[in-house]
Every structure is written in C-alpha cells, then in structure tokens.
Coordinates of C-alpha atoms and ligand atoms in Angstrom, one line a residue:
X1369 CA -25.9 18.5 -14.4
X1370 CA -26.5 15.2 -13.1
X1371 CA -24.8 12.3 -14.6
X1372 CA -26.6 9.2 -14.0
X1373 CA -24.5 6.1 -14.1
X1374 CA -24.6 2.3 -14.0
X1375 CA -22.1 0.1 -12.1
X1376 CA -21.9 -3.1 -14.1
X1377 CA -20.1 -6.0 -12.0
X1378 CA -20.8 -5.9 -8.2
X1379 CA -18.0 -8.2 -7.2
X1380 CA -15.2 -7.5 -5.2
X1381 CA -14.2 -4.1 -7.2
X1382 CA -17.5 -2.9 -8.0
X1383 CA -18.3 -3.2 -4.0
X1384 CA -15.5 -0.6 -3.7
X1385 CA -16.7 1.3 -6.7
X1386 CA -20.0 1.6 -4.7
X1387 CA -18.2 2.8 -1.3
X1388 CA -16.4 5.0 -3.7
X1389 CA -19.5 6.8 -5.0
X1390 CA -21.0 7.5 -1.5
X1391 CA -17.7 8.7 -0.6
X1392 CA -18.4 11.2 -3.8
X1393 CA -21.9 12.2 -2.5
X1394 CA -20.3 13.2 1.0
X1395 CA -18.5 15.8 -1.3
X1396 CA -20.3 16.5 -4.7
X1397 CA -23.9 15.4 -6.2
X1398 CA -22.9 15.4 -10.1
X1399 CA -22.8 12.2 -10.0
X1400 CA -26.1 9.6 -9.8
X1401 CA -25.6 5.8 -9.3
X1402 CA -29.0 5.1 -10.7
X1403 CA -28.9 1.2 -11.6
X1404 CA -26.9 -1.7 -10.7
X1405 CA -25.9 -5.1 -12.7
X1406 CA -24.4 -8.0 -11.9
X1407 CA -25.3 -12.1 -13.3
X1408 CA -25.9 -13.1 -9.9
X1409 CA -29.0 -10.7 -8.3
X1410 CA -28.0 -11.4 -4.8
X1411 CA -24.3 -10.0 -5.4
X1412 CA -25.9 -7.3 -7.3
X1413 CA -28.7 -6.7 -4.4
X1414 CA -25.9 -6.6 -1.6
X1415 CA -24.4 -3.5 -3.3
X1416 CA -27.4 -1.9 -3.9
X1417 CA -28.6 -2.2 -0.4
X1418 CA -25.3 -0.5 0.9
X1419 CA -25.4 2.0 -1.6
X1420 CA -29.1 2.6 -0.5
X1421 CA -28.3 2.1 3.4
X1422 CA -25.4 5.4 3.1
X1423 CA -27.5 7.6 0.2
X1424 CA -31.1 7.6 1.1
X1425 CA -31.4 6.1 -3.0
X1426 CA -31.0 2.5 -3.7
X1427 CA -30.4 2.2 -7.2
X1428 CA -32.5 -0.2 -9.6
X1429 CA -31.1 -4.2 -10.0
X1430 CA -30.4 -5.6 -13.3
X1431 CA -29.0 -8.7 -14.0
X1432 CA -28.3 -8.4 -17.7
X1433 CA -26.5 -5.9 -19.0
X1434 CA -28.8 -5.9 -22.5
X1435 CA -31.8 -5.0 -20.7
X1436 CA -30.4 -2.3 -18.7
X1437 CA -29.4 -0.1 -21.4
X1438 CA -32.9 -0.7 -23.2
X1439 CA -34.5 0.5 -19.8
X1440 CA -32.1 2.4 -17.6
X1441 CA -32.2 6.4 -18.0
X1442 CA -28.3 6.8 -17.8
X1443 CA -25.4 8.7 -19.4
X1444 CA -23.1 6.5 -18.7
X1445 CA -21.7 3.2 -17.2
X1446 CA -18.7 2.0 -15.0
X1447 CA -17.5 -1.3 -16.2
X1448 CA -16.2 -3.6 -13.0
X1449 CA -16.9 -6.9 -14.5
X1450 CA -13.8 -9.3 -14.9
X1451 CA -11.8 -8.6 -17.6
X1452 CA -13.3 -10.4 -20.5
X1453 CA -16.0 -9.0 -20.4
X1454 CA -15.0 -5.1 -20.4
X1455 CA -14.6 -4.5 -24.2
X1456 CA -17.7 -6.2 -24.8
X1457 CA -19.6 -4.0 -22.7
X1458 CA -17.5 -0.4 -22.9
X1459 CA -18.5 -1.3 -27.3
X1460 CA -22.1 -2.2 -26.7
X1461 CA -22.7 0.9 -24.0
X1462 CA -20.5 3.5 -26.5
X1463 CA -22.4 2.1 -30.1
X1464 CA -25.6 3.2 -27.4
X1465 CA -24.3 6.8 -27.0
X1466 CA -23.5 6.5 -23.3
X1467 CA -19.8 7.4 -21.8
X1468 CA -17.7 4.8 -20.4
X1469 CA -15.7 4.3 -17.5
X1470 CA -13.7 0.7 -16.9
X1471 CA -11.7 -0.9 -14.9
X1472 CA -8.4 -1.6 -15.5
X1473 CA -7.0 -3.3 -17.5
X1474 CA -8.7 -1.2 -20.0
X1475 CA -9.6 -4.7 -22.4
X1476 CA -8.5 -8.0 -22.3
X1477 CA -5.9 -7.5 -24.9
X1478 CA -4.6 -4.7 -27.5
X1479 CA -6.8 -6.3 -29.5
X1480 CA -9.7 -5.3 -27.4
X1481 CA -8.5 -2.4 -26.6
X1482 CA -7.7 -1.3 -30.5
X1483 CA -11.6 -2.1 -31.2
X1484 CA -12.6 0.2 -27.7
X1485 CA -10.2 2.9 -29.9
X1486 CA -12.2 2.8 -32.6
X1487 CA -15.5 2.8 -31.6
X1488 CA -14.4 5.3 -28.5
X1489 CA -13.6 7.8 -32.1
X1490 CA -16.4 7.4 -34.3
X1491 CA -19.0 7.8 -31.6
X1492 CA -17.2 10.3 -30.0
X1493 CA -18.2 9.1 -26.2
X1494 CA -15.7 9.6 -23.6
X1495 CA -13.9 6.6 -22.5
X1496 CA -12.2 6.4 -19.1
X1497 CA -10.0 3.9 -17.6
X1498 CA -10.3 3.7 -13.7
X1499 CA -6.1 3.3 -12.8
X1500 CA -6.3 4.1 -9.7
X1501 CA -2.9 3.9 -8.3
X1502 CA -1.7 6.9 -9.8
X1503 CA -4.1 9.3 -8.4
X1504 CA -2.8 8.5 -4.6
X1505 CA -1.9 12.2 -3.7
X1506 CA 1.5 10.1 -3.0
X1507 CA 1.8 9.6 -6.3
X1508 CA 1.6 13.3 -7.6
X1509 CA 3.8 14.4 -4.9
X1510 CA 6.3 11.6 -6.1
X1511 CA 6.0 12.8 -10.1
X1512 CA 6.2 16.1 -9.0
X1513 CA 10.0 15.5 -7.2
X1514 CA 10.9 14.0 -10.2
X1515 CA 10.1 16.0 -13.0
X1516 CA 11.2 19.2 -11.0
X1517 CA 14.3 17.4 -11.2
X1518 CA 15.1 16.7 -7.4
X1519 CA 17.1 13.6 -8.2
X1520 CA 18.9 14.9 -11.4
X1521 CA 18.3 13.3 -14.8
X1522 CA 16.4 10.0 -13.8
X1523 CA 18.8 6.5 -14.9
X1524 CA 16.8 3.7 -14.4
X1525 CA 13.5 2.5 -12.0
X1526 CA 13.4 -0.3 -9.9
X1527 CA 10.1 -1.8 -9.7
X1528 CA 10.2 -5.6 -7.6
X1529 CA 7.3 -7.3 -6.1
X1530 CA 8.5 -10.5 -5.3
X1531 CA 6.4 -12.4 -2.7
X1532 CA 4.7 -16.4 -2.2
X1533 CA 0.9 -16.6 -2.6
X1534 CA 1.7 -20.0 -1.2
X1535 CA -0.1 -21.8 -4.3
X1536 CA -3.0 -19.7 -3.8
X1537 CA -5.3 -17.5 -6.6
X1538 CA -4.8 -14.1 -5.9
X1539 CA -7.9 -12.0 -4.7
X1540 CA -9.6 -16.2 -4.2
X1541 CA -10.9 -15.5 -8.1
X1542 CA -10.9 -18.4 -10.5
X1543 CA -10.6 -15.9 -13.4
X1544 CA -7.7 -14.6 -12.4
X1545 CA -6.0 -17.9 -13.0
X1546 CA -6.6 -18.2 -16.5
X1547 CA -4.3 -16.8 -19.4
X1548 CA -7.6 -16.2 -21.5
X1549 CA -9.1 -13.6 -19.1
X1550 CA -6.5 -11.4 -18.3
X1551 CA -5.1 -13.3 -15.1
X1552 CA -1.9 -13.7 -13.3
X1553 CA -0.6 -11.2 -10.7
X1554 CA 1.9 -10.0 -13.8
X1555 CA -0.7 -8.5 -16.1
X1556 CA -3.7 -8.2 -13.7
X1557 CA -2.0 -6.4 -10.9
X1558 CA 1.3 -5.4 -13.5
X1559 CA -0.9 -3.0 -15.6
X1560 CA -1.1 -0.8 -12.1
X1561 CA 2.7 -1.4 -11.9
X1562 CA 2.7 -0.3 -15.7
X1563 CA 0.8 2.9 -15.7
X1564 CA 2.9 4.6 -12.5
X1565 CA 6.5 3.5 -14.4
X1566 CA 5.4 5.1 -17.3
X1567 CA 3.6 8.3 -15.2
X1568 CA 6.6 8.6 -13.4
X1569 CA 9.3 8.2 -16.5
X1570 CA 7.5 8.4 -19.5
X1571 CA 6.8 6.5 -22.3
X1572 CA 8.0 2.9 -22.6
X1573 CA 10.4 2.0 -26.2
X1574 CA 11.1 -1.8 -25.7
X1575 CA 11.6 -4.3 -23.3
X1576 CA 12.8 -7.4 -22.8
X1577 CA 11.7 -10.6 -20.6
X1578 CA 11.8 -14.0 -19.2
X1579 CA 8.5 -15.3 -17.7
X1580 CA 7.0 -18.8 -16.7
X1581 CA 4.1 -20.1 -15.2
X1582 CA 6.1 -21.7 -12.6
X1583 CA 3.1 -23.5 -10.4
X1584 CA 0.1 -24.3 -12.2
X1585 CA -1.4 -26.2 -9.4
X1586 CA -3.2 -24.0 -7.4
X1587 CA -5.8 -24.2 -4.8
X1588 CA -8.5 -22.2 -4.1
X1589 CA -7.8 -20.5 -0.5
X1590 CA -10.3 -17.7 1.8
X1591 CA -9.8 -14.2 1.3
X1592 CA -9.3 -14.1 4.6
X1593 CA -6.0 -15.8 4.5
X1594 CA -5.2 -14.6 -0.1
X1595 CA -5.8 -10.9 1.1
X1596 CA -6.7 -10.4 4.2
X1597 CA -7.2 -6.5 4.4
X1598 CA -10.0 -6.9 1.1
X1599 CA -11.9 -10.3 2.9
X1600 CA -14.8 -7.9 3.9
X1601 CA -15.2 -6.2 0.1
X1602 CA -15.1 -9.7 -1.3
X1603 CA -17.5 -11.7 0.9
X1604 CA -20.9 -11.3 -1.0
X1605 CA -19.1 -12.3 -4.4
X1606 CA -19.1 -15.8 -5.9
X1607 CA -18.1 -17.7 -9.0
X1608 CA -20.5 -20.5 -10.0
X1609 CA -19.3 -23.8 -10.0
X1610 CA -16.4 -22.9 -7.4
X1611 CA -16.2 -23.4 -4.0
X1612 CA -13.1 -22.7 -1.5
X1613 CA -11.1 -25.3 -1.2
X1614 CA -11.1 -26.4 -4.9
X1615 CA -8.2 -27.5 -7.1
X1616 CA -7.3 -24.5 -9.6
X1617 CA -5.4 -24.7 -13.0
X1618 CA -3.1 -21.4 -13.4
X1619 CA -2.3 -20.9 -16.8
X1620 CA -1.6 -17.6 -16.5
X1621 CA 1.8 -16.2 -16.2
X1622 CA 3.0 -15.9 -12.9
X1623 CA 6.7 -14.7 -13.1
X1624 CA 8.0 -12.1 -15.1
X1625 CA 11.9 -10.4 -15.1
X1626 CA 11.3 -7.5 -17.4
X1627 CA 14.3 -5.1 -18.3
X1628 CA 12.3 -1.7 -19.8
X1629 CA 14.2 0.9 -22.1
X1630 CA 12.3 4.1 -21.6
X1631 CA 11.6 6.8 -24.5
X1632 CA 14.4 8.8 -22.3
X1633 CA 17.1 6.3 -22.3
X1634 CA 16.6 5.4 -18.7
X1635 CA 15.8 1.6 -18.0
X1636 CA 13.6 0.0 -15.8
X1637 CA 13.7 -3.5 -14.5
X1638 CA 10.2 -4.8 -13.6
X1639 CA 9.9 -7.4 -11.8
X1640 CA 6.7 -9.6 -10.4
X1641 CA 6.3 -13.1 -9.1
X1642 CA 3.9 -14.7 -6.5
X1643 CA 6.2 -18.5 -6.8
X1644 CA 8.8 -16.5 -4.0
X1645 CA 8.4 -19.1 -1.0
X1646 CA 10.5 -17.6 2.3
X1647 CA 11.7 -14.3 0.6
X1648 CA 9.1 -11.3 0.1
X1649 CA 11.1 -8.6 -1.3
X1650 CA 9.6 -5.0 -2.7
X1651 CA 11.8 -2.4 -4.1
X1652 CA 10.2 0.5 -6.0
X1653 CA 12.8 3.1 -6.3
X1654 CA 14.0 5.7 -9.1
X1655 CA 17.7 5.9 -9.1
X1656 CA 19.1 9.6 -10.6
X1657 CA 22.4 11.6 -11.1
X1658 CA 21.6 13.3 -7.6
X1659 CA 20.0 10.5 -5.6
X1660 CA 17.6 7.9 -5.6
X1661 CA 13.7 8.2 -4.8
X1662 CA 12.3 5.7 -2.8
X1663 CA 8.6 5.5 -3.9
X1664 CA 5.8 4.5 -1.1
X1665 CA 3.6 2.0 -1.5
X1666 CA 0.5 3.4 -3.1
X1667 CA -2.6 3.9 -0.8
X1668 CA -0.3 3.9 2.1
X1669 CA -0.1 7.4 3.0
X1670 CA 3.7 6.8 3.3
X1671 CA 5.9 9.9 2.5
X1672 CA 8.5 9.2 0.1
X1673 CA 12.1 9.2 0.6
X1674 CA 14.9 11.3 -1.4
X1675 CA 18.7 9.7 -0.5
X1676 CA 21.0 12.8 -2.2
X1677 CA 24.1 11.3 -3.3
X1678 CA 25.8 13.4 -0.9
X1679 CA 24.2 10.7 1.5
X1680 CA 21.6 13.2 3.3
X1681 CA 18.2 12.3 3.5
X1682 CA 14.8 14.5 2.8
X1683 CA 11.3 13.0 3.8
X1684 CA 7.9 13.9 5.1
X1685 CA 7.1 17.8 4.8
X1686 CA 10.7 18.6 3.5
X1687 CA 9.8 17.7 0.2
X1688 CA 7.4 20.0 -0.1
X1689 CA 10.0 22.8 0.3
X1690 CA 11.6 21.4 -2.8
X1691 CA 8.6 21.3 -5.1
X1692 CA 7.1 25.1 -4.1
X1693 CA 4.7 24.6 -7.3
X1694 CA 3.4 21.4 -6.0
X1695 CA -0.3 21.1 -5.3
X1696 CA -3.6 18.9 -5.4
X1697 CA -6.1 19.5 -8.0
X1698 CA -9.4 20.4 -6.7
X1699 CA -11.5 17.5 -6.9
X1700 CA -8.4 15.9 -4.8
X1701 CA -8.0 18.8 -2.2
X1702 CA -11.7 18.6 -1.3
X1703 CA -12.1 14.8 -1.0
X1704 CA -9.0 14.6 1.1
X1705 CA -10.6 17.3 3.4
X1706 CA -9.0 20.2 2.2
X1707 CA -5.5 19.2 1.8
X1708 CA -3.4 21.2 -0.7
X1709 CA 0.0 20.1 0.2
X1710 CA 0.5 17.3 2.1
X1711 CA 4.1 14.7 2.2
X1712 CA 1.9 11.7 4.2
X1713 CA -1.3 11.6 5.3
X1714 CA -3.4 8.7 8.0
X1715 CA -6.6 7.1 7.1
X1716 CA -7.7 3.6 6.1
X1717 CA -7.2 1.8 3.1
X1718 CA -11.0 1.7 2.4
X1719 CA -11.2 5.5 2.8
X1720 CA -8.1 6.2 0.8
X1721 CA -9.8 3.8 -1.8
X1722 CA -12.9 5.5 -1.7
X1723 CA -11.7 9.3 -2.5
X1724 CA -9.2 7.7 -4.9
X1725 CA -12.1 6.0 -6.6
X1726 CA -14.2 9.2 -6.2
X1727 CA -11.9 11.3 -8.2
X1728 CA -11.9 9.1 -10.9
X1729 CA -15.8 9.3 -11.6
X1730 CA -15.3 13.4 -11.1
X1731 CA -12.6 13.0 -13.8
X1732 CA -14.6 11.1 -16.5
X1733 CA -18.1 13.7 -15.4
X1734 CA -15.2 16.4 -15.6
X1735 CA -14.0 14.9 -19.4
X1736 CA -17.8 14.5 -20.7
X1737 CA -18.6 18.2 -19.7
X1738 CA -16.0 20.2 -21.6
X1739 CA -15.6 17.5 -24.0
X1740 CA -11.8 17.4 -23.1
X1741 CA -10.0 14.1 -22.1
X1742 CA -10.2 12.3 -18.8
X1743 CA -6.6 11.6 -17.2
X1744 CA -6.5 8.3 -18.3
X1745 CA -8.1 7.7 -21.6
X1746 CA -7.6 5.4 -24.2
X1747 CA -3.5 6.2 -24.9
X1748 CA -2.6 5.9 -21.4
X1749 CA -4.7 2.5 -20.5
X1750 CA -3.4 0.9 -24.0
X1751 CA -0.1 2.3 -22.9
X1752 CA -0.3 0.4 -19.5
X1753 CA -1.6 -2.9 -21.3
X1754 CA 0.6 -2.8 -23.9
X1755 CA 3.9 -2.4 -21.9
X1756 CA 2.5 -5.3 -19.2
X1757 CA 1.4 -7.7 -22.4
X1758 CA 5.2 -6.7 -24.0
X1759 CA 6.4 -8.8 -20.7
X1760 CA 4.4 -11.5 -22.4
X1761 CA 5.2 -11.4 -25.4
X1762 CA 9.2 -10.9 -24.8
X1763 CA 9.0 -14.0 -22.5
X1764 CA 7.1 -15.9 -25.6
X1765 CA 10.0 -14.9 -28.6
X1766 CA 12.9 -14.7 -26.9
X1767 CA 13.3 -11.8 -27.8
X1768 CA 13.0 -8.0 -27.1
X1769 CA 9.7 -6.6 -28.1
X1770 CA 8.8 -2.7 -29.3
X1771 CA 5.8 -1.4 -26.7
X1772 CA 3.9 0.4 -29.4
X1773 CA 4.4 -3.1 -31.9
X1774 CA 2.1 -4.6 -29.4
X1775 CA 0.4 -2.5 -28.9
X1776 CA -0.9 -1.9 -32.7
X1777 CA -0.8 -5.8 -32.8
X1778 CA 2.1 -5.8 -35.1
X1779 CA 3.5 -8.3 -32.6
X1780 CA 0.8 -10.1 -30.6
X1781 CA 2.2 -14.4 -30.4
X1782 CA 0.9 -14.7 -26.7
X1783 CA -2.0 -12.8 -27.1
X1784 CA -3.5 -14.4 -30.1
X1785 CA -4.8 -17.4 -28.7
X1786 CA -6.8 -15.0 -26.5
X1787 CA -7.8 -13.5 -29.4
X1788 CA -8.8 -16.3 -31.5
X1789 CA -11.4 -17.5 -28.6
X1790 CA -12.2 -13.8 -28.2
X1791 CA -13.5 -14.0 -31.5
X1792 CA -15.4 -10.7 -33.5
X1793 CA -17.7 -10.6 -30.8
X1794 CA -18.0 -7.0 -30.6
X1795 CA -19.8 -7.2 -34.2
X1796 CA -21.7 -9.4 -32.3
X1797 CA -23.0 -7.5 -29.7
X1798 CA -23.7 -4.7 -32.4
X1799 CA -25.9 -4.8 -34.7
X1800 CA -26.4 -8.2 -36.3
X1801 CA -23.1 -8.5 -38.2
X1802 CA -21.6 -8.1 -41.4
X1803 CA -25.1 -7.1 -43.2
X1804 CA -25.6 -4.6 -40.1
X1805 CA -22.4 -2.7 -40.2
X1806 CA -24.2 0.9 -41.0
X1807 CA -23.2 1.6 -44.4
X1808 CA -21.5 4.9 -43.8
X1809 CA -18.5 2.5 -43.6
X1810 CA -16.7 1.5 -47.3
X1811 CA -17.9 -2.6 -48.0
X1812 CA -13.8 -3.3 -47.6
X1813 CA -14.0 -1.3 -43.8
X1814 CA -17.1 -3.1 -43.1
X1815 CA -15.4 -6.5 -44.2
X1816 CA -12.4 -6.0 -42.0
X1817 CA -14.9 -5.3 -39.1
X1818 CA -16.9 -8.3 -39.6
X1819 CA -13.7 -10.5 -40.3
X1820 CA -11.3 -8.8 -37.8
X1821 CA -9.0 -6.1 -39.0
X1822 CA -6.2 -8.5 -37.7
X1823 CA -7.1 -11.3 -39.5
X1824 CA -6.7 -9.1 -42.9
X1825 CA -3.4 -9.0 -44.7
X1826 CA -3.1 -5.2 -45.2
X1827 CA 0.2 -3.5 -45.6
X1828 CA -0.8 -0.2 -44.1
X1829 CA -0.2 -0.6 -40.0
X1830 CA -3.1 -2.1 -38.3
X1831 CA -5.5 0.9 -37.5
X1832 CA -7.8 -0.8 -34.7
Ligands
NAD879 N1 -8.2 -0.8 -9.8 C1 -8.0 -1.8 -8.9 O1 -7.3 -1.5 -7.9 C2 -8.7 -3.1 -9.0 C3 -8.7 -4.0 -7.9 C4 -9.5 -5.1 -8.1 C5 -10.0 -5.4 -9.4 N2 -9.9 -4.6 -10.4 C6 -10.5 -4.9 -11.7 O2 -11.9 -4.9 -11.5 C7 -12.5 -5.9 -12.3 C8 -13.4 -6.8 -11.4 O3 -12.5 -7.4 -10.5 P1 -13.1 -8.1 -9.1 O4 -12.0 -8.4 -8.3 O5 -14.2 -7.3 -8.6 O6 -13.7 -9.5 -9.7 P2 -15.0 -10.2 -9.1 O7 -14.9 -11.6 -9.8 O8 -15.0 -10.1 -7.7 O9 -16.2 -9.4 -9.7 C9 -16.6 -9.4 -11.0 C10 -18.1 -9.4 -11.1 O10 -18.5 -9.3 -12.4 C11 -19.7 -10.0 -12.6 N3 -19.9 -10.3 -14.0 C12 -19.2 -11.2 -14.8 N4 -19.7 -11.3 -16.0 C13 -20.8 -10.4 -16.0 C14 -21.8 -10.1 -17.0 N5 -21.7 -10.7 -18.2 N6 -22.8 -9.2 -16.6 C15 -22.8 -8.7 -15.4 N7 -21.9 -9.0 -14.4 C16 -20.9 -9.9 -14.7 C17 -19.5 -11.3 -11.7 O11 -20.7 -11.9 -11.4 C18 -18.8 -10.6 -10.5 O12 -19.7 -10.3 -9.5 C19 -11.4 -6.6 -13.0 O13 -11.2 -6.2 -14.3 C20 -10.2 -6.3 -12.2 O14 -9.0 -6.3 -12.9 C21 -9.3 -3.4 -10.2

C-alpha cells in the first residue's frame, strides 16, 4: 500500500518534515507526499521544489487547507501549522475520513485536545502526534537502563534548562510569544520535556509551580543569532506584518519551577526559563537507589552516563552489556543504517532529525494498517500537554494541581481565556453548526457540541 499524505504548514518544521520524508524514501516507498499547503504559496512552493529536487515527484501546492481535501487524493495529513491551528485542522481532516498525524503539542489546549479525542473515536481514524524527542535511539537506550533497573528503584528526575534568549523570540516566531497560541519556551518546547519525563518515569499524579512572564519586552532577533544550527530550515518562512527587528509583546510564560509527584512516588523537579542572563545551566539526570543516570541531550548522539553509587562509572558500549535485551525496532534499525545496538552514534542534526522524523510517519502508516495504535496517540500527547499546562495552571492558583484534572478540564483557570477566544470552532469547521450536528447524536449531545461541553454544567466528569 501507498499512503498518500499532505504536509499542511511549510514553515520552519514542516521544511524538516519534508527532509524527513525524503529521508523515508531513501529507505521505504509506503509513504507518498502527494500535496503541499501553506497560506503563503511561496513558503509552500520552496518545500515543494526540495521535495521534488531529492524525489523525482514534486507534490501539488495548495494554499487553503479547505480546497485540498475537496481535491487532493490522500489518506491522510501531517499537521505542521502553528499551534492554533492544529485542532482545527486534525477535526476537519478526521470528520473527512482521512488519518492524522500533528505536531506537537498535540492541540492548543486540553480543551482542544479533548474535542481531537472525541472526534479521533467516533470516526475511528488514527491520530498520531509527531514527539519526536523520544524516538532518539538515545532515548530507548536510556528507558531501557532504567526500567531494567540499572540505577535501582528511580527517586526523583532532574530536568533544568535554564539559559538567556537575551530578550529574543525563540525560533524568531511571533506566535510563539503569545499565551493564546501555545507560546513560551515552557509549553512550546516543555511538552518535549513533558513526554520523555513521563516515558522515562511514568505517569505524572500532581505537580506543583511558580511561573512568571518575567520580560515581556521582546525583540524580534535573526535565526541566525535565536538558533543558529535551524537558520537554514527557517529562511524561506515568514509571518505577515513582521519583520526582524520589530518590538514583540511576550505574554506567554517564560519561567516555570515545577516540582512533579510521579504515579511511582518518585518526584521530579522541572525546570525551564529563557530570562537566565550570564548563567546557562542544563541538568537532565535520573537519581536512583544505585546511582544516577545522566541523560544526553536528545539528537546529540551522546551516550549516556551511569554514576553507581559505589562511585564507578559505565558509559558508551558498556551499557549495552547491562541491558542484553536491548534493541532498535525495525523501522529504526534500517533508517540508522542497520544499527541494532548502538550506546552513541555521529551524524548531523539534520540527518538525526530526518530518520527521527521518518520513523514517526512509518509509525502512524504502521498504526493505520493493523488498526493498532501509533506510539504516541491521543493518551500520550494529552499526557504531555496536560502535565506542561499543569505548570500553568499551578503557577496561576497557587496551588498544586492533579495532571489528569487538567487534563479532563476539571481545572483549566489559565487555559480558559485561550479557550474562550478559541471559541466552538471545530463545529465550525464541520458541518454548519448546531442544525448540522448528524443526528445520530441525542439533541442534549448535539447541544453540548454546539455550546461547548465545557460551558455545560454537568455533574458527570467532562467527557471531551
Ligand atoms: N517536534 C519538534 O521538534 C518541533 C520543532 C519545531 C516546531 N514544532 C511544532 O511545529 C509546528 C510549526 O512550527 P514552526 O516552527 O514550523 O512554525 P512556523 O511559523 O515556521 O511555520 C508554521 C507554518 O504554518 C503556516 N500556516 C499557519 N496557518 C495556516 C493555515 N491556516 N493554513 C495553512 N498554513 C498555515 C504558516 O504560514 C507557516 O508557514 C508548531 O506546532 C511547533 O510547536 C515542533
């Protein structure tokens, strides 16, 4: 089978979703990027033309996302737009019968998220979320060390990215400024941070934060200086009405100090700024009863690093002797060559991005064909949403927050203002409404869906 697919959003991500699919075609064909979308054609043609350049097929250029799926032959579509727009989409392309893969963060809030739930259920489509952090062969060999139980019965994670962006946007995106569309290094960059905590120690019970927006005065700076290793990705993309060198409002978060209570009884303490001038600091490390695991940074290729508490140290291809069991999955052995077992491994970020990015197309293909799930799905992006929006919300009460409470909207302060502008407008990109809810649903279901579900008083817990 071929599964013909659309990549909607040819920014800065969707240009490495596009190297990521000819990366997939050195290796497999399942997969056929047939059409392309973006607002502004000339972003959208730029990807195209690469794609076309490395596969011999360009792929057709739309520039609203209606139109494609009345014309485009497809099975499904990859969602890279900025966040706002990712529930919108993933609702309109699943109510069409087509599978969905997004970006992360799977919606712009639990809200969003709860209606991609519900609509990912009755239609039965696959839904994918593209985390990619997790899937860095690193990654597994690091989940592997733990749950064979290399460092004894885990006690708590240290998770600290504390750098200066120097009053800068990150990625040079105005979106990512703005509380309403997902931004802030905490929640747009903290949902990666999210999904590994809870891959690596399980689910997430409560947590408890302080956050700010300490520097809402930002300026719009070059890739070339915000991110220097992602300039080339991001130099075809633009945001109307924004130029470099422009005056930026962050109202978005941009410090949190989380302290995370794990399902297990470890803790966590996750912690993410970009206000840290003259002290860069990054800790990721998983203290145990026999040692701490010092965790790479994903995509590096880096090894990780056992200290026992007997003071010896195990790295690179010693690991592997303690995790005999340990190996890649298929997909992963043949886009990295071959490799079965491997403690490190040498090759650029864009190539390690690619085959990262490669595997998670072969995953969703992989979940659509024997109707099983793909690795990340709807649980484990709401999961990674909801315990980065918890640091929200925590900050906002004052309080400890329950994970799941947020994420079934039962505690949702911060995020309803996002909400509110968010409006029903999945009802309106379906089918006209109220009146054109299909009537399989019960006139009070098809109320709550025109109204909101969490607008409703209901005593049951909310369901969407
Ligand atoms: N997994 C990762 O490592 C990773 C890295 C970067 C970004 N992301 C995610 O990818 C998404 C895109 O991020 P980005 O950095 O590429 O942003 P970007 O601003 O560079 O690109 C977004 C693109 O979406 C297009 N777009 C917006 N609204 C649209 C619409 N209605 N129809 C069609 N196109 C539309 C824009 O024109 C733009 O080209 C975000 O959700 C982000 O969180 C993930």
């Amino acid at each position: 089978m071929t599964f013909n697919i659309a990549l909607v959003g040819c920014g800065g991500m969707g240009r490495r979703h596009a190297l990521g699919y000819i990366e997939l075609r050195k290796y497999f064909d399942t997969v056929s990027l047939a059409a392309v979308c973006d607002v502004h054609r000339d972003v959208a043609s730029t990807v195209a033309e690469i794609i076309g350049e490395a596969t011999g097929a360009r792929p057709d250029i739309y520039t609203d996302f209606d139109e494609m799926l009345e014309r485009a032959d497809l099975d499904g579509v990859a969602i890279v737009t900025s966040t706002p727009m990712h529930h919108r989409f993933a609702i309109k392309a699943m109510e069409a019968g087509l599978h969905v893969i997004t970006e992360k963060p799977m919606g712009l809030t639990l809200k969003a998220c709860r209606q991609m739930r519900y609509v990912a259920s009755t239609t039965g489509v696959t839904l994918a979320i593209a985390e990619n952090f997790r899937r860095d062969p690193m990654n597994r060999l690091t989940r592997a060390l733990i749950t064979s139980g290399v460092i004894g019965t885990p006690y708590f994670t240290l998770d600290m990215h504390v750098g200066s962006s120097n009053g800068a946007v990150m990625h040079s995106t105005v979106w990512r400024a703005k509380k309403n569309q997902a931004g802030g290094m905490v929640l747009d960059a903290g949902v990666h941070n999210a999904d590994l905590l809870l891959y690596l120690m399980g689910g997430a019970d409560s947590v408890f934060a302080e956050t700010s927006t300490f520097e809402s005065d930002r300026t719009l700076r070059p890739m070339s200086e915000v991110a220097p290793g992602l300039a080339k990705l991001y130099d075809h993309r633009r945001e109307d009405g924004y130029s470099t060198g422009d005056s930026v409002e962050h109202t978005a978060v941009d410090t949190a100090f989380g302290l995370i209570r794990f399902d297990s009884g470890a803790i966590g303490q996750l912690s993410m700024t970009d206000t840290s001038h003259g002290q860069s600091l990054a800790v990721s490390t998983i203290s145990g009863s026999d040692g701490t695991l010092y965790r790479p940074r994903s995509r590096s290729g880096e090894s990780p690093r056992i200290v026992r508490r007997d003071g010896v140290e195990i790295t690179g291809d010693a690991l592997l002797e303690l995790v005999p069991d340990f190996e890649l999955d298929d997909s992963t052995s043949t886009l990295w060559d071959g490799a079965r077992r491997i403690s490190s491994y040498d090759l650029e970020f864009s190539t390690i991005d690619s085959k990262i990015l490669a595997y998670e197309y072969l995953d969703m293909v992989r979940a659509v064909e024997t109707g099983g799930q793909p690795e990340v799905g709807v649980r484990e992006g709401m999961d990674a949403l909801a315990l980065a929006y918890a640091l929200m919300e925590s900050g906002l009460k004052g309080a400890p927050v329950t994970v799941n409470d947020v994420a079934e909207g039962r505690v949702s302060e911060f995020q309803d203002e996002i909400d509110i502008e968010m409006g029903n407008s999945w009802i309106n990109c379906s089918a006209g409404g109220f009146l054109g809810i299909p009537k399989v649903f019960s006139l009070d279901i098809r109320a709550r869906i025109f109204y909101g579900f969490d607008r409703l008083q209901v005593s049951q817990p909310r369901q969407l």
